[in-house]
Amino acid sequence: MTPPSAGVERARRALGARLRELRTDAGLSGRDLGRLAGWHSSKISKIEYGRQVPSEADLRAWCLHCGVQDQAADLVESLRAIDEMYTEWRRVQRTGMRRHQQSAVPLYESTARFRIYEPSLIPGLFQTREYAHALMSAVIAFRGIPDDADEAVAARMDRQKVVRAGVHRFAVVLEEAALRTRIGGADVMAGQLGRLLTLASQPNVSLGIIPASVDRVIWPMSGFWVFDEGRVLVETPSAELAITQPREIGIYTKAFAELSASAVHGPQARSLITGALEALDALQD
């Protein structure tokens, strides 16, 4: 699969190409536009080739000096869409994690069909309070952000009402490693695996697990969530990427279908969960 950041880069280059067309149509060289706007000509080149992201003020000045002020609003909307595609954690979590947890509620409530792939963790919608707290505490320490783990966990638990409501459908595929990646200690993991068994029996939840021993048809990849047909979210260590281009969403839905085909479901999936539970018990004996 193409790295999700590639979509952001393509969007930036497309915006730059559009600005270059406006400049050339106006009969201006890069030096001419730089002189009119009070910029160094290298800034023009960097923006046009996607190496620098313009500000909204830059776009308005560009349109003013190119005589196309009527296009400024559309360009600003394009810029905001690009900005939404790549959200740095340090920006959205500078006051902690609670606000980001709450901000996702409208998207979750409006989504009818979730397709979720996670290679090493239990998805947030299926986490126990203890598992979520251990995970969030680790994230807070790693990112050096204010510790609001209790409030963030409460917000995450509140988001889980979409699972309990019964009107949303969830297709979840996990790598077997997610069952055995120890978060919060053996007792926390035992409670989490028990919760997973309970949720897997809900009629609106389809749980698939890809066994570690299976011959791979498609390789393990970064976790991603598909919301209906309109958005894919991918988390990296530094940012959250929102994919909205239909062609790219199609790549993720194809990947999910192939990952799901590699997974076991029903009794076989439950057997892998109980096997992970038994392994925890053996360690405690």
Backbone as JSON, one array per atom type, in Angstrom:
{
  "sequence": "MTPPSAGVERARRALGARLRELRTDAGLSGRDLGRLAGWHSSKISKIEYGRQVPSEADLRAWCLHCGVQDQAADLVESLRAIDEMYTEWRRVQRTGMRRHQQSAVPLYESTARFRIYEPSLIPGLFQTREYAHALMSAVIAFRGIPDDADEAVAARMDRQKVVRAGVHRFAVVLEEAALRTRIGGADVMAGQLGRLLTLASQPNVSLGIIPASVDRVIWPMSGFWVFDEGRVLVETPSAELAITQPREIGIYTKAFAELSASAVHGPQARSLITGALEALDALQD",
  "N": [[0.84, -1.2, 0.0], [0.36, 2.31, -0.64], [2.12, 4.67, 1.35], [0.23, 6.44, 3.85], [0.91, 9.12, 4.19], [1.67, 9.87, 1.7], [-0.57, 10.64, 0.31], [-1.13, 13.13, 1.43], [1.1, 14.56, 0.57], [0.69, 14.51, -2.21], [-1.65, 16.03, -2.38], [-0.72, 18.51, -1.49], [1.1, 19.09, -3.53], [-0.66, 19.25, -5.67], [-2.17, 21.51, -4.97], [-0.13, 23.42, -5.11], [0.48, 23.28, -7.85], [-1.85, 24.3, -8.92], [-1.74, 26.93, -7.99], [0.53, 27.77, -9.33], [-0.41, 27.77, -11.96], [-2.26, 29.87, -11.81], [-0.54, 32.01, -11.39], [1.08, 32.01, -13.74], [-0.92, 32.38, -15.68], [-1.59, 34.95, -15.08], [0.51, 36.27, -16.11], [2.82, 36.63, -14.63], [6.11, 36.34, -13.34], [7.93, 34.23, -11.0], [9.61, 35.89, -9.57], [8.37, 38.37, -10.01], [5.89, 38.06, -8.66], [6.81, 37.6, -6.08], [7.98, 40.1, -5.52], [5.73, 41.79, -5.56], [4.24, 40.74, -3.43], [5.97, 40.9, -1.36], [7.68, 38.82, -0.76], [10.4, 36.47, -0.7], [11.65, 35.15, -3.73], [12.17, 32.43, -3.64], [10.29, 31.39, -1.93], [7.99, 31.32, -3.46], [8.59, 29.3, -5.3], [8.91, 27.08, -3.58], [6.32, 26.8, -2.54], [4.86, 26.28, -4.88], [5.81, 23.81, -5.67], [5.1, 22.15, -3.66], [6.72, 21.99, -1.43], [6.55, 23.73, 0.64], [3.99, 24.71, 2.82], [1.43, 26.93, 2.14], [0.09, 29.74, 4.0], [-3.25, 30.77, 4.97], [-3.39, 33.51, 4.63], [-1.31, 33.84, 2.81], [-2.43, 32.65, 0.54], [-4.57, 34.35, -0.02], [-3.19, 36.72, -0.59], [-1.78, 35.87, -2.83], [-3.85, 35.42, -4.68], [-4.87, 38.01, -4.84], [-2.75, 39.49, -6.05], [-2.56, 38.16, -8.41], [-4.86, 38.79, -9.61], [-7.21, 37.31, -9.23], [-9.15, 37.26, -7.16], [-11.59, 36.16, -6.65], [-11.2, 33.45, -6.46], [-10.04, 32.9, -4.09], [-11.43, 32.0, -1.77], [-12.12, 29.35, -2.4], [-9.59, 28.21, -2.66], [-8.63, 28.49, -0.06], [-10.36, 26.73, 1.27], [-9.47, 24.34, 0.15], [-6.9, 24.25, 1.21], [-7.53, 24.0, 3.94], [-8.69, 21.48, 3.91], [-6.48, 19.9, 3.29], [-4.96, 20.37, 5.56], [-6.55, 19.11, 7.43], [-6.14, 16.5, 6.72], [-3.73, 15.75, 7.83], [-2.91, 15.58, 11.02], [-1.06, 16.64, 13.58], [-0.1, 15.0, 16.56], [1.04, 16.47, 18.65], [-0.12, 18.9, 18.39], [-2.95, 18.56, 18.62], [-3.09, 17.33, 21.08], [-2.0, 18.94, 22.97], [-3.05, 19.89, 25.33], [-3.64, 17.59, 26.62], [-5.33, 14.35, 26.4], [-8.08, 14.08, 26.5], [-9.77, 15.91, 25.07], [-9.37, 15.27, 22.37], [-10.4, 12.69, 22.3], [-13.11, 13.23, 22.75], [-13.71, 14.78, 20.51], [-14.07, 13.06, 18.41], [-16.56, 11.94, 18.6], [-18.92, 12.85, 17.08], [-18.29, 11.85, 14.46], [-18.18, 9.09, 14.97], [-20.81, 8.6, 15.8], [-22.25, 9.16, 13.5], [-21.5, 7.23, 11.73], [-22.36, 4.32, 10.04], [-21.23, 1.88, 9.35], [-18.39, 0.38, 10.48], [-15.07, -0.47, 9.69], [-12.37, -2.03, 10.95], [-8.94, -2.39, 11.43], [-6.39, -3.69, 13.34], [-3.06, -4.21, 14.22], [-1.64, -4.76, 16.6], [-2.88, -3.91, 18.93], [-5.85, -3.74, 20.99], [-8.81, -2.4, 19.66], [-9.94, 0.96, 20.44], [-12.74, 1.21, 20.87], [-13.38, -1.23, 21.91], [-12.04, -1.55, 24.23], [-11.3, -2.25, 27.71], [-11.81, -0.32, 30.71], [-9.5, -0.42, 32.32], [-7.49, -1.38, 30.62], [-7.49, 0.69, 28.69], [-6.67, 2.82, 30.3], [-4.06, 2.06, 31.05], [-2.85, 2.03, 28.53], [-3.23, 4.69, 27.61], [-1.84, 6.1, 29.56], [0.76, 5.34, 28.98], [1.03, 6.49, 26.44], [0.77, 9.21, 27.07], [3.05, 9.6, 28.65], [5.04, 9.07, 26.75], [4.63, 11.07, 24.81], [4.89, 13.32, 26.3], [2.82, 15.01, 27.3], [0.19, 16.88, 29.02], [-1.08, 15.16, 31.88], [-3.99, 13.75, 31.7], [-5.23, 11.34, 32.03], [-7.33, 9.98, 33.42], [-9.65, 11.49, 32.78], [-9.55, 11.3, 29.99], [-9.86, 8.55, 29.59], [-12.45, 8.23, 30.59], [-13.83, 9.65, 28.63], [-13.29, 8.02, 26.42], [-14.59, 5.67, 27.19], [-17.2, 6.62, 27.13], [-17.52, 6.98, 24.4], [-17.92, 4.41, 23.6], [-20.57, 3.85, 23.6], [-21.64, 3.7, 21.08], [-21.19, 1.14, 20.26], [-22.74, -0.33, 21.98], [-25.25, 0.55, 21.31], [-26.29, -0.84, 19.15], [-27.1, -0.19, 16.59], [-25.12, 0.35, 14.86], [-22.67, -1.16, 12.72], [-19.91, -3.37, 13.1], [-16.99, -4.44, 11.75], [-14.22, -6.11, 12.56], [-10.79, -6.71, 12.39], [-8.1, -8.33, 13.75], [-4.61, -8.81, 14.27], [-3.14, -11.79, 15.58], [-1.2, -11.07, 17.36], [-2.2, -8.86, 18.71], [-3.69, -9.94, 20.73], [-1.83, -10.84, 22.45], [-0.03, -8.9, 23.06], [1.17, -7.36, 25.78], [-0.51, -5.17, 27.72], [-0.61, -3.24, 30.48], [-0.27, -5.35, 32.29], [-0.82, -8.79, 33.46], [-3.36, -9.26, 34.71], [-4.91, -7.12, 33.79], [-4.83, -7.65, 31.05], [-6.14, -10.1, 30.99], [-8.73, -9.38, 31.77], [-9.31, -7.75, 29.58], [-9.25, -9.51, 27.39], [-11.35, -11.13, 28.11], [-13.46, -9.29, 27.85], [-13.33, -8.95, 25.09], [-14.18, -11.45, 24.17], [-16.85, -11.35, 24.99], [-17.88, -9.17, 23.51], [-17.54, -10.13, 20.93], [-19.64, -11.81, 20.59], [-21.8, -10.24, 20.09], [-24.52, -9.34, 17.93], [-24.06, -7.26, 16.13], [-21.39, -7.17, 15.7], [-18.57, -8.28, 14.0], [-15.87, -10.29, 14.4], [-12.64, -10.91, 13.41], [-9.63, -12.77, 13.48], [-6.27, -12.87, 12.65], [-4.28, -15.59, 12.48], [-1.03, -16.09, 13.91], [0.38, -18.07, 12.71], [-0.51, -18.37, 10.12], [-0.22, -18.69, 6.56], [0.68, -15.88, 4.87], [-1.39, -13.9, 2.83], [-1.65, -11.24, 2.45], [0.38, -8.7, 3.72], [1.14, -7.78, 7.2], [0.17, -4.53, 8.35], [0.12, -0.96, 9.1], [-2.27, 0.02, 11.58], [-5.69, 0.78, 10.75], [-8.77, 2.61, 10.35], [-11.88, 2.4, 8.79], [-14.47, 4.46, 7.93], [-17.66, 4.08, 7.06], [-17.97, 4.8, 3.67], [-16.56, 7.08, 3.39], [-14.28, 8.03, 4.76], [-10.99, 7.37, 5.99], [-9.03, 6.68, 8.8], [-5.74, 6.83, 9.95], [-3.32, 6.06, 12.28], [-0.16, 7.27, 13.21], [3.07, 7.31, 14.9], [3.51, 10.07, 15.14], [1.35, 11.51, 14.15], [-2.14, 11.83, 13.15], [-3.7, 10.6, 10.32], [-6.0, 11.54, 7.91], [-7.8, 10.08, 5.42], [-9.47, 10.9, 2.56], [-9.84, 10.84, -0.14], [-11.52, 9.25, -2.76], [-10.26, 7.2, -4.37], [-8.06, 6.41, -2.82], [-9.36, 5.59, -0.49], [-10.56, 3.35, -1.53], [-8.35, 1.67, -1.83], [-7.79, 1.06, 0.82], [-10.16, -0.23, 1.61], [-10.02, -2.46, -0.02], [-7.69, -3.62, 1.01], [-8.62, -4.2, 3.58], [-10.56, -6.13, 3.03], [-8.96, -8.23, 2.07], [-7.33, -8.74, 4.27], [-9.3, -9.56, 6.05], [-10.1, -11.89, 4.78], [-7.93, -13.47, 5.33], [-8.24, -13.96, 7.97], [-9.49, -15.81, 10.83], [-12.77, -16.62, 11.96], [-15.64, -16.56, 14.21], [-16.0, -19.62, 16.05], [-13.28, -20.37, 15.75], [-11.88, -17.98, 16.0], [-12.59, -17.3, 18.62], [-11.32, -19.38, 19.89], [-8.63, -18.69, 19.6], [-8.55, -16.46, 21.25], [-9.19, -17.57, 23.76], [-6.99, -19.2, 23.94], [-4.94, -17.31, 24.27], [-5.71, -16.33, 26.74], [-5.34, -18.62, 28.31], [-2.6, -18.81, 28.12], [-1.83, -16.61, 29.61], [-2.73, -17.42, 32.14], [-1.05, -19.58, 32.56], [1.4, -18.34, 32.88], [1.01, -17.1, 35.29], [0.83, -19.12, 37.09]],
  "CA": [[0.0, 0.0, 0.0], [1.04, 3.59, -0.61], [2.08, 5.26, 2.68], [-0.84, 7.43, 3.9], [1.44, 10.47, 4.06], [1.82, 10.19, 0.28], [-1.77, 11.37, -0.1], [-0.96, 14.52, 1.85], [2.08, 15.17, -0.33], [0.05, 14.72, -3.52], [-2.58, 17.15, -2.25], [0.07, 19.74, -1.43], [1.63, 19.37, -4.87], [-1.78, 19.67, -6.53], [-2.47, 22.9, -4.64], [0.95, 24.21, -5.65], [0.34, 23.35, -9.3], [-2.96, 25.21, -9.19], [-1.24, 28.29, -7.76], [1.46, 28.08, -10.42], [-1.23, 28.11, -13.13], [-2.81, 31.23, -11.61], [0.55, 32.98, -11.57], [1.46, 32.1, -15.15], [-2.04, 32.97, -16.41], [-1.56, 36.39, -14.82], [1.68, 36.82, -16.77], [3.81, 37.0, -13.61], [7.17, 35.41, -12.99], [8.02, 34.06, -9.56], [10.22, 37.09, -9.02], [7.35, 39.43, -10.04], [4.92, 37.83, -7.59], [7.51, 37.8, -4.83], [8.14, 41.54, -5.3], [4.42, 42.36, -5.24], [3.76, 40.25, -2.13], [6.99, 41.11, -0.34], [8.25, 37.53, -0.42], [11.56, 36.03, -1.48], [11.18, 34.33, -4.85], [12.28, 31.01, -3.31], [9.03, 30.99, -1.29], [7.06, 31.0, -4.55], [8.97, 27.98, -5.83], [8.64, 26.06, -2.57], [4.87, 26.6, -2.47], [4.36, 25.7, -6.12], [6.23, 22.42, -5.79], [4.62, 21.41, -2.5], [7.74, 21.85, -0.38], [6.15, 24.61, 1.74], [2.54, 24.87, 2.86], [1.09, 28.35, 2.31], [-0.93, 30.09, 4.99], [-4.45, 31.33, 4.34], [-3.04, 34.87, 4.21], [-0.52, 33.7, 1.58], [-3.34, 32.36, -0.58], [-5.33, 35.56, -0.35], [-2.27, 37.64, -1.25], [-1.5, 35.29, -4.15], [-5.01, 35.69, -5.55], [-4.95, 39.46, -5.02], [-1.75, 39.97, -6.99], [-2.8, 37.51, -9.71], [-6.13, 39.29, -10.14], [-8.25, 36.28, -9.18], [-9.6, 37.24, -5.77], [-12.79, 35.33, -6.55], [-10.81, 32.06, -6.23], [-9.37, 32.79, -2.8], [-12.2, 31.2, -0.82], [-12.0, 27.95, -2.79], [-8.23, 27.77, -2.34], [-8.54, 28.38, 1.39], [-11.02, 25.48, 1.64], [-8.56, 23.26, -0.24], [-5.84, 24.23, 2.21], [-8.07, 23.46, 5.19], [-8.87, 20.04, 3.71], [-5.14, 19.3, 3.4], [-4.58, 20.45, 6.98], [-7.32, 18.09, 8.15], [-5.61, 15.19, 6.38], [-2.55, 15.44, 8.62], [-3.08, 16.26, 12.29], [0.01, 16.25, 14.49], [-0.54, 14.76, 17.93], [1.5, 17.52, 19.56], [-1.03, 20.04, 18.28], [-4.29, 18.25, 19.14], [-3.01, 16.81, 22.43], [-1.14, 19.81, 23.79], [-3.67, 20.05, 26.65], [-4.01, 16.27, 27.09], [-5.97, 13.46, 25.44], [-9.54, 14.06, 26.62], [-10.45, 16.68, 24.03], [-9.33, 14.53, 21.11], [-11.36, 11.6, 22.43], [-14.46, 13.77, 22.61], [-13.92, 15.37, 19.19], [-14.41, 12.02, 17.44], [-17.91, 11.42, 18.84], [-19.85, 13.04, 15.95], [-17.95, 10.92, 13.38], [-18.59, 7.75, 15.37], [-22.27, 8.5, 15.84], [-22.81, 9.25, 12.15], [-21.01, 6.11, 10.92], [-23.18, 3.11, 10.12], [-20.4, 0.68, 9.2], [-16.97, 0.52, 10.82], [-14.14, -1.55, 9.37], [-11.23, -1.7, 11.8], [-7.82, -3.33, 11.43], [-5.34, -3.34, 14.3], [-2.06, -5.28, 14.25], [-1.01, -5.08, 17.89], [-3.66, -3.4, 20.06], [-7.31, -3.87, 20.95], [-9.36, -1.1, 19.27], [-10.46, 1.76, 21.55], [-14.15, 0.95, 21.12], [-13.53, -2.52, 22.57], [-11.14, -1.61, 25.38], [-11.78, -2.08, 29.08], [-11.32, 0.9, 31.35], [-8.15, -0.64, 32.82], [-6.6, -1.46, 29.46], [-7.4, 2.03, 28.13], [-5.89, 3.67, 31.2], [-2.65, 1.68, 30.92], [-2.37, 2.45, 27.22], [-3.17, 6.14, 27.53], [-0.76, 6.57, 30.43], [2.01, 5.15, 28.23], [1.05, 7.5, 25.38], [1.0, 10.51, 27.71], [4.46, 9.66, 29.04], [5.86, 9.1, 25.54], [4.49, 12.35, 24.11], [5.17, 14.42, 27.2], [1.68, 15.92, 27.33], [-0.45, 16.91, 30.35], [-1.67, 13.88, 32.29], [-5.44, 13.76, 31.97], [-5.62, 9.96, 31.68], [-8.65, 9.62, 33.97], [-10.68, 12.16, 31.98], [-9.5, 10.75, 28.63], [-10.45, 7.22, 29.64], [-13.9, 8.41, 30.73], [-14.34, 10.05, 27.31], [-13.24, 6.84, 25.56], [-15.68, 4.78, 27.6], [-18.44, 7.22, 26.65], [-17.61, 6.73, 22.96], [-18.3, 3.02, 23.36], [-22.03, 3.71, 23.51], [-22.02, 3.37, 19.7], [-21.18, -0.32, 20.15], [-23.89, -0.84, 22.75], [-26.53, 1.0, 20.73], [-26.81, -1.91, 18.3], [-27.52, 0.28, 15.26], [-23.91, 0.47, 14.06], [-22.06, -2.46, 12.46], [-18.47, -3.34, 13.3], [-16.17, -5.54, 11.25], [-12.91, -5.88, 13.18], [-9.77, -7.72, 12.12], [-6.92, -8.18, 14.58], [-3.54, -9.8, 14.23], [-3.08, -12.53, 16.84], [-0.31, -10.34, 18.27], [-2.98, -7.94, 19.54], [-4.17, -10.69, 21.89], [-0.7, -11.24, 23.3], [0.77, -7.73, 23.4], [0.8, -7.12, 27.17], [-0.78, -3.79, 28.11], [-1.13, -3.1, 31.84], [-0.08, -6.51, 33.14], [-1.59, -9.99, 33.18], [-4.76, -9.12, 35.14], [-5.57, -6.19, 32.87], [-5.01, -8.33, 29.77], [-7.17, -11.13, 31.15], [-10.02, -8.69, 31.7], [-9.51, -7.26, 28.22], [-9.58, -10.64, 26.52], [-12.71, -11.52, 28.46], [-14.37, -8.33, 27.21], [-13.34, -9.22, 23.66], [-15.05, -12.61, 23.96], [-18.24, -10.91, 25.14], [-18.26, -8.32, 22.38], [-17.55, -10.92, 19.7], [-20.92, -12.5, 20.49], [-22.87, -9.3, 19.75], [-24.93, -9.52, 16.53], [-23.58, -6.18, 15.25], [-19.93, -7.22, 15.69], [-17.87, -9.4, 13.35], [-14.47, -10.26, 14.83], [-11.72, -11.83, 12.76], [-8.26, -12.74, 14.0], [-5.32, -13.5, 11.73], [-3.35, -16.37, 13.29], [0.39, -15.84, 13.65], [0.94, -19.19, 11.93], [-1.12, -18.47, 8.81], [0.55, -18.25, 5.4], [0.12, -14.57, 4.57], [-1.76, -13.46, 1.48], [-1.34, -9.82, 2.5], [1.3, -8.46, 4.84], [0.66, -6.89, 8.27], [0.39, -3.12, 8.04], [-0.32, -0.05, 10.16], [-3.7, -0.04, 11.85], [-6.52, 1.81, 10.11], [-10.22, 2.54, 10.56], [-12.66, 2.88, 7.65], [-15.79, 4.95, 8.37], [-18.51, 3.96, 5.88], [-17.16, 4.89, 2.44], [-16.15, 8.47, 3.22], [-13.08, 8.47, 5.48], [-10.12, 6.4, 6.64], [-8.1, 7.28, 9.74], [-4.54, 6.04, 10.19], [-2.49, 6.66, 13.32], [1.28, 7.05, 13.22], [3.58, 7.84, 16.17], [3.56, 11.53, 15.21], [0.17, 12.21, 13.63], [-3.31, 11.1, 12.65], [-3.9, 10.91, 8.91], [-7.37, 11.36, 7.44], [-7.83, 9.81, 3.99], [-10.83, 11.17, 2.06], [-9.89, 10.68, -1.6], [-12.17, 7.96, -3.03], [-9.35, 6.18, -4.88], [-7.26, 5.91, -1.7], [-10.26, 4.83, 0.38], [-10.72, 2.07, -2.19], [-7.19, 0.84, -1.53], [-7.94, 0.57, 2.2], [-11.25, -1.21, 1.69], [-9.5, -3.69, -0.62], [-6.77, -4.21, 1.99], [-9.4, -4.77, 4.68], [-11.19, -7.36, 2.55], [-7.95, -9.29, 1.98], [-6.96, -9.08, 5.64], [-10.43, -10.31, 6.61], [-10.08, -13.22, 4.19], [-6.85, -14.22, 5.98], [-8.57, -14.14, 9.39], [-10.49, -16.81, 11.23], [-13.91, -15.99, 12.62], [-16.49, -17.48, 14.96], [-15.35, -20.47, 17.06], [-11.82, -20.37, 15.6], [-11.39, -16.73, 16.59], [-12.74, -17.42, 20.07], [-10.3, -20.31, 20.36], [-7.38, -17.95, 19.72], [-8.66, -15.61, 22.44], [-9.07, -18.41, 24.96], [-5.59, -19.63, 24.0], [-4.17, -16.22, 24.86], [-6.06, -16.31, 28.16], [-4.68, -19.75, 28.95], [-1.17, -18.5, 28.21], [-1.69, -15.72, 30.76], [-2.88, -18.23, 33.36], [0.15, -20.4, 32.72], [2.46, -17.46, 33.37], [0.74, -16.72, 36.68], [0.93, -20.32, 37.94]],
  "C": [[0.87, 1.24, 0.0], [1.0, 4.15, 0.81], [1.02, 6.35, 2.74], [-0.34, 8.84, 3.76], [1.61, 10.87, 2.61], [0.6, 10.95, -0.24], [-1.7, 12.83, 0.26], [0.0, 15.23, 0.91], [1.48, 15.44, -1.7], [-0.9, 15.9, -3.47], [-1.85, 18.48, -2.19], [0.61, 20.11, -2.8], [0.53, 19.84, -5.81], [-2.16, 21.11, -6.26], [-1.39, 23.82, -5.22], [0.85, 24.37, -7.16], [-0.79, 24.3, -9.7], [-2.53, 26.66, -9.02], [-0.28, 28.71, -8.87], [0.69, 28.47, -11.69], [-1.81, 29.52, -13.01], [-1.74, 32.28, -11.86], [0.92, 33.13, -13.04], [0.34, 32.69, -16.0], [-2.09, 34.48, -16.23], [-0.34, 37.06, -15.46], [2.78, 37.26, -15.81], [4.87, 35.92, -13.47], [7.16, 35.23, -11.47], [8.63, 35.27, -8.89], [9.22, 38.24, -8.95], [6.39, 39.28, -8.86], [5.57, 38.05, -6.23], [7.66, 39.28, -4.49], [6.82, 42.18, -4.9], [3.96, 41.98, -3.82], [4.76, 40.5, -1.01], [7.63, 39.83, 0.13], [9.54, 37.32, -1.21], [11.06, 35.08, -2.56], [11.26, 32.83, -4.54], [11.01, 30.5, -2.63], [8.02, 30.59, -2.35], [7.34, 29.59, -5.06], [8.63, 26.87, -4.86], [7.14, 25.76, -2.48], [4.37, 25.87, -3.72], [4.73, 24.24, -6.29], [5.94, 21.6, -4.53], [5.63, 21.23, -1.39], [7.46, 22.78, 0.81], [4.64, 24.79, 1.67], [2.22, 26.35, 3.04], [0.11, 28.55, 3.45], [-2.16, 30.6, 4.25], [-4.18, 32.75, 3.86], [-2.22, 34.84, 2.93], [-1.44, 33.49, 0.38], [-4.12, 33.6, -0.99], [-4.45, 36.59, -1.06], [-1.96, 37.16, -2.66], [-2.62, 35.64, -5.13], [-5.14, 37.19, -5.84], [-4.0, 39.91, -6.12], [-1.86, 39.29, -8.36], [-4.13, 37.93, -10.31], [-7.25, 38.26, -10.15], [-8.77, 36.15, -7.75], [-10.84, 36.38, -5.58], [-12.46, 33.86, -6.28], [-10.21, 31.83, -4.85], [-10.12, 31.86, -1.84], [-12.07, 29.71, -1.12], [-10.62, 27.4, -2.45], [-8.04, 27.6, -0.83], [-9.21, 27.08, 1.86], [-10.16, 24.28, 1.29], [-7.44, 23.13, 0.78], [-6.33, 23.63, 3.53], [-8.29, 21.96, 5.09], [-7.55, 19.3, 3.83], [-4.71, 19.28, 4.86], [-5.3, 19.39, 7.79], [-6.78, 16.69, 7.89], [-4.47, 14.78, 7.3], [-2.61, 16.25, 9.91], [-2.01, 15.78, 13.26], [-0.53, 16.08, 15.91], [-0.14, 15.9, 18.85], [0.59, 18.74, 19.51], [-2.37, 19.72, 18.93], [-4.27, 17.77, 20.58], [-2.17, 17.7, 23.35], [-1.73, 20.05, 25.18], [-4.07, 18.7, 27.25], [-4.77, 15.5, 26.02], [-7.49, 13.52, 25.45], [-10.23, 14.74, 25.44], [-10.48, 15.93, 22.71], [-10.29, 13.35, 21.15], [-12.79, 12.09, 22.2], [-14.74, 14.27, 21.19], [-14.36, 14.35, 18.16], [-15.86, 11.54, 17.56], [-18.86, 11.66, 17.67], [-19.57, 12.09, 14.79], [-18.4, 9.51, 13.73], [-20.1, 7.59, 15.32], [-22.9, 8.51, 14.46], [-22.39, 8.09, 11.24], [-21.89, 4.89, 11.13], [-22.32, 1.86, 10.13], [-18.94, 1.01, 9.48], [-16.21, -0.7, 10.32], [-12.81, -1.18, 10.03], [-10.18, -2.8, 11.7], [-6.77, -2.83, 12.41], [-4.35, -4.5, 14.38], [-1.58, -5.68, 15.64], [-1.77, -4.6, 19.11], [-5.14, -3.73, 19.89], [-7.87, -2.49, 20.6], [-10.02, -0.38, 20.45], [-11.91, 1.47, 21.88], [-14.39, -0.35, 21.88], [-12.69, -2.62, 23.84], [-11.87, -1.56, 26.71], [-11.21, -0.78, 29.63], [-9.85, 0.74, 31.78], [-7.13, -0.69, 31.68], [-6.4, -0.07, 28.87], [-6.53, 2.93, 29.0], [-4.4, 3.35, 31.09], [-2.08, 2.17, 29.6], [-2.22, 3.96, 27.14], [-2.06, 6.71, 28.42], [0.59, 6.43, 29.73], [2.15, 6.2, 27.13], [1.38, 8.88, 25.95], [2.48, 10.66, 28.1], [5.36, 9.79, 27.81], [5.83, 10.47, 24.87], [4.74, 13.56, 25.01], [4.08, 15.46, 27.26], [1.05, 15.91, 28.72], [-1.19, 15.6, 30.65], [-3.14, 14.06, 32.66], [-6.0, 12.37, 31.66], [-7.0, 9.6, 32.2], [-9.77, 10.21, 33.13], [-10.73, 11.59, 30.55], [-10.12, 9.37, 28.57], [-11.97, 7.32, 29.76], [-14.52, 8.79, 29.39], [-14.34, 8.86, 26.35], [-14.34, 5.86, 25.92], [-17.03, 5.3, 27.11], [-18.63, 6.97, 25.16], [-18.11, 5.32, 22.66], [-19.81, 2.8, 23.32], [-22.47, 3.38, 22.09], [-22.02, 1.86, 19.49], [-22.41, -0.9, 20.84], [-25.22, -0.5, 22.1], [-27.14, -0.05, 19.82], [-27.21, -1.48, 16.91], [-26.32, 0.49, 14.33], [-23.32, -0.93, 13.88], [-20.54, -2.33, 12.54], [-17.85, -4.61, 12.73], [-14.75, -5.25, 11.7], [-11.99, -7.05, 12.84], [-8.54, -7.37, 12.96], [-5.86, -9.2, 14.18], [-3.54, -10.52, 15.58], [-2.19, -11.82, 17.86], [-1.06, -9.39, 19.18], [-3.5, -8.63, 20.8], [-3.06, -10.94, 22.9], [0.25, -10.09, 23.61], [0.32, -7.25, 24.77], [0.69, -5.63, 27.45], [-1.35, -3.81, 29.52], [-0.98, -4.31, 32.73], [-1.07, -7.63, 32.86], [-3.07, -9.84, 33.56], [-5.54, -8.22, 34.2], [-5.83, -6.89, 31.54], [-6.08, -9.41, 29.87], [-8.57, -10.5, 31.08], [-10.33, -8.2, 30.3], [-9.9, -8.39, 27.27], [-10.98, -11.17, 26.83], [-13.74, -10.59, 27.83], [-14.47, -8.61, 25.71], [-14.23, -10.41, 23.33], [-16.52, -12.21, 24.03], [-18.7, -10.11, 23.93], [-18.36, -9.11, 21.08], [-18.87, -11.66, 19.51], [-22.07, -11.57, 20.14], [-23.23, -9.43, 18.26], [-24.42, -8.43, 15.59], [-22.05, -6.14, 15.15], [-19.46, -8.47, 14.97], [-16.4, -9.28, 13.71], [-13.68, -11.33, 14.1], [-10.34, -11.67, 13.35], [-7.36, -13.49, 13.02], [-4.29, -14.26, 12.56], [-1.9, -16.06, 12.92], [0.98, -16.89, 12.73], [0.4, -19.26, 10.5], [-0.13, -18.05, 7.72], [-0.08, -16.96, 4.87], [-0.19, -14.42, 3.08], [-1.46, -11.97, 1.36], [-0.58, -9.57, 3.8], [0.64, -7.67, 5.97], [1.01, -5.44, 7.94], [-0.04, -2.26, 9.23], [-1.82, -0.16, 10.35], [-4.45, 1.07, 11.15], [-7.99, 1.52, 10.39], [-10.91, 3.13, 9.33], [-14.06, 3.22, 8.15], [-16.7, 5.03, 7.16], [-17.62, 3.97, 4.64], [-16.5, 6.25, 2.3], [-14.84, 8.86, 3.87], [-12.31, 7.26, 6.02], [-9.2, 7.17, 7.58], [-6.96, 6.3, 10.0], [-3.72, 6.76, 11.24], [-1.03, 6.27, 13.13], [1.81, 7.56, 14.56], [3.51, 9.35, 16.29], [2.26, 12.21, 14.84], [-0.97, 11.24, 13.34], [-3.56, 11.56, 11.23], [-5.33, 10.59, 8.53], [-7.35, 11.23, 5.92], [-9.27, 10.01, 3.52], [-10.95, 11.02, 0.55], [-10.47, 9.31, -1.93], [-11.22, 6.86, -3.51], [-8.53, 5.57, -3.74], [-8.12, 5.12, -0.71], [-10.47, 3.44, -0.2], [-9.57, 1.12, -1.93], [-7.32, 0.24, -0.12], [-9.07, -0.45, 2.31], [-10.83, -2.54, 1.05], [-8.57, -4.4, 0.36], [-7.55, -4.86, 3.12], [-10.03, -6.09, 4.25], [-10.18, -8.51, 2.5], [-7.47, -9.7, 3.37], [-8.06, -9.93, 6.29], [-10.45, -11.73, 6.07], [-8.99, -14.1, 4.8], [-7.17, -14.58, 7.43], [-9.5, -15.32, 9.6], [-11.57, -16.08, 12.02], [-14.65, -17.02, 13.47], [-15.71, -18.31, 15.98], [-13.82, -20.47, 16.96], [-11.21, -19.1, 16.2], [-11.48, -16.79, 18.1], [-11.69, -18.36, 20.66], [-8.94, -19.62, 20.51], [-7.39, -17.05, 20.95], [-8.5, -16.44, 23.71], [-7.65, -18.96, 25.09], [-4.69, -18.58, 24.61], [-4.46, -16.1, 26.34], [-5.36, -17.44, 28.91], [-3.17, -19.5, 29.11], [-0.91, -17.54, 29.38], [-1.78, -16.49, 32.07], [-1.64, -19.05, 33.63], [1.31, -19.58, 33.29], [2.29, -17.13, 34.84], [0.87, -17.9, 37.64], [2.37, -20.47, 38.49]]
}
